[in-house]
CSV table of C-alpha atoms in Angstrom, one decimal:
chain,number,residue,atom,x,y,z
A,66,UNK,CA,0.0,0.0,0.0
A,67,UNK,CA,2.6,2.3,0.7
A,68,UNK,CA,4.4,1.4,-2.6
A,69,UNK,CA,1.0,3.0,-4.4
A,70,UNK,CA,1.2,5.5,-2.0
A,71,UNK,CA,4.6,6.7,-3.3
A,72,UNK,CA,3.6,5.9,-7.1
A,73,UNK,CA,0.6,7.8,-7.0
A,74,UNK,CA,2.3,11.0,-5.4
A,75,UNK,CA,5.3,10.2,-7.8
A,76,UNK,CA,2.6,10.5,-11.3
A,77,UNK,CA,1.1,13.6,-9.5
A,78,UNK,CA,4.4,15.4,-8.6
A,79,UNK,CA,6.0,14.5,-12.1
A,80,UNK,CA,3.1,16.1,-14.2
A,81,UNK,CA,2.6,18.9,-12.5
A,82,UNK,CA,6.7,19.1,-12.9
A,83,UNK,CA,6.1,18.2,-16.6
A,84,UNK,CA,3.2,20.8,-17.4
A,85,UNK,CA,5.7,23.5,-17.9
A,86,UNK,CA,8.0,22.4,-20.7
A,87,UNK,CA,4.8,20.4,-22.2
A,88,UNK,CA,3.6,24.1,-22.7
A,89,UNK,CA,7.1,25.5,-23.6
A,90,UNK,CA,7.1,22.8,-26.2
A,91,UNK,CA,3.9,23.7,-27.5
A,92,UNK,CA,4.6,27.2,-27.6
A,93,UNK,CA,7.7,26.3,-29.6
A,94,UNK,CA,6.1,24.5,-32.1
A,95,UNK,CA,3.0,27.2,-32.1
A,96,UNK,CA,6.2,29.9,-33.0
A,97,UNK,CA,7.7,27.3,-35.7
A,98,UNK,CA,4.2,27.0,-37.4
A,99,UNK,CA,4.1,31.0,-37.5
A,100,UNK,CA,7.2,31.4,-38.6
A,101,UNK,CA,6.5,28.7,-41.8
A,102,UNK,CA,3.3,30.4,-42.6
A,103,UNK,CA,5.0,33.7,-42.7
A,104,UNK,CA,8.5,32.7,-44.6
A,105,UNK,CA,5.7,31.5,-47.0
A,106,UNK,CA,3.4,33.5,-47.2
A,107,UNK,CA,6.4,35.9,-48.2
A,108,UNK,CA,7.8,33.6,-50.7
A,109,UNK,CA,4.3,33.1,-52.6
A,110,UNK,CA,3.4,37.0,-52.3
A,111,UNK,CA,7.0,38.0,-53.9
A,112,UNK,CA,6.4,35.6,-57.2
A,113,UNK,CA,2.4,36.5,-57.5
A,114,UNK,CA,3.3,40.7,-57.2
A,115,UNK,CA,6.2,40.8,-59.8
A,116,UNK,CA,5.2,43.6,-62.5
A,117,UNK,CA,4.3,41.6,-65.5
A,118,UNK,CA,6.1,43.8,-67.7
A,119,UNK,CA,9.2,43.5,-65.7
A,120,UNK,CA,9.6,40.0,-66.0
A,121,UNK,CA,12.4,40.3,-68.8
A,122,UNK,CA,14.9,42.3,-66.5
A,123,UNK,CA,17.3,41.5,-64.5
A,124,UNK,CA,15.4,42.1,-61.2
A,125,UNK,CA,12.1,42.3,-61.8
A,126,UNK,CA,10.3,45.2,-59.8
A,127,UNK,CA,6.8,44.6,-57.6
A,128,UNK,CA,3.8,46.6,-56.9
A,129,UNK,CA,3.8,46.7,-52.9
A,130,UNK,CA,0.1,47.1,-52.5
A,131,UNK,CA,-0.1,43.9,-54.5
A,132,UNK,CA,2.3,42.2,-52.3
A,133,UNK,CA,0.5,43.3,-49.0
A,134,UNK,CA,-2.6,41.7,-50.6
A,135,UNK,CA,-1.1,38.8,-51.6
A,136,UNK,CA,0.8,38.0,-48.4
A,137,UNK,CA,-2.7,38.3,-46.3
A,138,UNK,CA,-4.5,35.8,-48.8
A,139,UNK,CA,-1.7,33.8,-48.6
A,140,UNK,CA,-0.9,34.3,-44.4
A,141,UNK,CA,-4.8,33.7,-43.9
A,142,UNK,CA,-5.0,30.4,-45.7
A,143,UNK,CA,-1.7,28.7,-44.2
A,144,UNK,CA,-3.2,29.7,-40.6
A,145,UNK,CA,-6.7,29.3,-41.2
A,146,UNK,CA,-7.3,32.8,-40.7
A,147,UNK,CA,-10.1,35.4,-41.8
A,148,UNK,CA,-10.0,39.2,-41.7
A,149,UNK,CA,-11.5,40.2,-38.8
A,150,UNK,CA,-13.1,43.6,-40.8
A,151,UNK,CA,-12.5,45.3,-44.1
A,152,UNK,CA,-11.7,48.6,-42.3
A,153,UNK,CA,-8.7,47.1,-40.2
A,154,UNK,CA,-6.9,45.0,-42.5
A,155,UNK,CA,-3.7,44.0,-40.6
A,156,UNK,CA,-5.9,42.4,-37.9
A,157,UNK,CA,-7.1,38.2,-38.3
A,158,UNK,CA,-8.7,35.9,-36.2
A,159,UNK,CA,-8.6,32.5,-36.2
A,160,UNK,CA,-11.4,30.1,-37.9
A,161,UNK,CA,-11.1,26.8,-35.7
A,162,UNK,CA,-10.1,28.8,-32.3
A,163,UNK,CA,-6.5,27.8,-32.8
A,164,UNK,CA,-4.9,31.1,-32.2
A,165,UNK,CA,-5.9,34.6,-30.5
A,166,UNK,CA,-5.9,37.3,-33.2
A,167,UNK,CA,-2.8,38.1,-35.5
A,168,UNK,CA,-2.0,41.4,-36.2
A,169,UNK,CA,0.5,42.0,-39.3
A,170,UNK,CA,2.3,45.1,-39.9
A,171,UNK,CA,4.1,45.3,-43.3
A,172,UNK,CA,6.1,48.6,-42.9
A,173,UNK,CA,8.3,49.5,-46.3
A,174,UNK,CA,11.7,50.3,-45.7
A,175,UNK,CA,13.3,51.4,-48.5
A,176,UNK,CA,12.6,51.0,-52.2
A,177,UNK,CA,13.2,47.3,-52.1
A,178,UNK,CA,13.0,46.2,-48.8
A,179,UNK,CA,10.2,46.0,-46.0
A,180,UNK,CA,9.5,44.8,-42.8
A,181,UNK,CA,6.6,42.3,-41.6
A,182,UNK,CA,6.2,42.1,-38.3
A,183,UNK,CA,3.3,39.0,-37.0
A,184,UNK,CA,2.1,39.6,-33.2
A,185,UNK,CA,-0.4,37.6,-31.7
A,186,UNK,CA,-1.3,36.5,-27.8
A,187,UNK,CA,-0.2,33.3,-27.3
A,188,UNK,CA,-3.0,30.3,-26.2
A,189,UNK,CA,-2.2,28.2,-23.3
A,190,UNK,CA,-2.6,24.4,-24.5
A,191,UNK,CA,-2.8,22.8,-21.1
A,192,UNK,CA,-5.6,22.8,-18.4
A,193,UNK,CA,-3.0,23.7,-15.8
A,194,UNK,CA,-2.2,26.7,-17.3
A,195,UNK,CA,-5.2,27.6,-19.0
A,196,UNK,CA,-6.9,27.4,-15.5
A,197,UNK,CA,-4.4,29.6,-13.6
A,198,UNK,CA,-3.0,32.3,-16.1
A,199,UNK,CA,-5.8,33.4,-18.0
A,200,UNK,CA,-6.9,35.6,-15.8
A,201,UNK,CA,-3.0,37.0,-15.7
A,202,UNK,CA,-3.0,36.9,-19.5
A,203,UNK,CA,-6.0,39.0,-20.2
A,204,UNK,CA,-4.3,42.1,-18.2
A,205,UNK,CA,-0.6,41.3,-19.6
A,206,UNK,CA,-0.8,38.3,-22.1
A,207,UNK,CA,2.7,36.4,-23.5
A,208,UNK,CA,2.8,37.7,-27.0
A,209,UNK,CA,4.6,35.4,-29.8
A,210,UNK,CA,6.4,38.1,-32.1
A,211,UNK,CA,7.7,36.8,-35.0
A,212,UNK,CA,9.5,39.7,-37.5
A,213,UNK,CA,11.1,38.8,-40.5
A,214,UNK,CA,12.8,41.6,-43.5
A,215,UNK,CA,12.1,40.8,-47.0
A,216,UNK,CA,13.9,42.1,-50.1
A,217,UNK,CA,11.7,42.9,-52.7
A,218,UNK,CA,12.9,41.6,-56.4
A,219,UNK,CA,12.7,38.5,-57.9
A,220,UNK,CA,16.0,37.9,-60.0
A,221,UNK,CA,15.4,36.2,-63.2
């Protein structure tokens, strides 16, 4: 009996010692799926927003309105995202309940260069934590910021 005893207490003191780096680990792999979408995302948007009379040169030049619109078609789909409103189009929220809202800031730089920047809350996975931070998250929630730079040409 005292063998169960000490197993019992062993499975309870080992979770809650586990519950932290389960959620670290899925907060890794949350920031890895982000970071795909948006590498992506940026990939697809630079081929789709190449000026078609361009195409010949050397570097090709792109329409950065174009880009924007393609990288949030292309963001949204990878994620499962929609556009939360048609006034604010840098903000998304999630279809399935995945994620808390994205916001996406695409800030040009210089002439062929900008900077997207991807913030969003991040979602406790486990009951643990979902149980005893929310209420600390919804006054000073743990943000996942992912920024990446882009170039913008395509070389031929």
């Amino acid at each position: 009996m005292k063998f169960v005893s000490f197993l019992l207490a062993g499975v309870f003191f080992f979770t809650i010692l586990l519950n932290p780096f389960v959620e670290l680990f899925s907060q890794f792999i949350d920031k890895c799926s982000i970071g795909a979408a948006l590498k992506t995302s940026c990939r697809t948007a630079l081929i789709n927003s190449a000026n078609i009379n361009s195409l010949r040169d050397v570097q090709s030049k792109l329409d950065i309105e174009v880009f924007k619109e393609k990288f949030r078609e292309n963001f949204c789909y990878s994620l499962n995202l929609k556009q939360k409103s048609p006034v604010n189009p840098n903000t998304f929220v999630s279809i399935d309940g995945k994620y808390n809202n994205f916001n996406v800031y695409i800030e040009k730089i210089d002439e062929d260069e900008c900077e997207i920047e991807v913030t969003t809350a991040y979602k406790f996975k486990t009951n643990l934590f979902k149980r005893f931070f929310n209420s600390v998250a919804e006054n000073d929630p743990t943000y996942i910021v992912i920024k990446r730079r882009q170039i913008l040409s395509v070389e031929n």
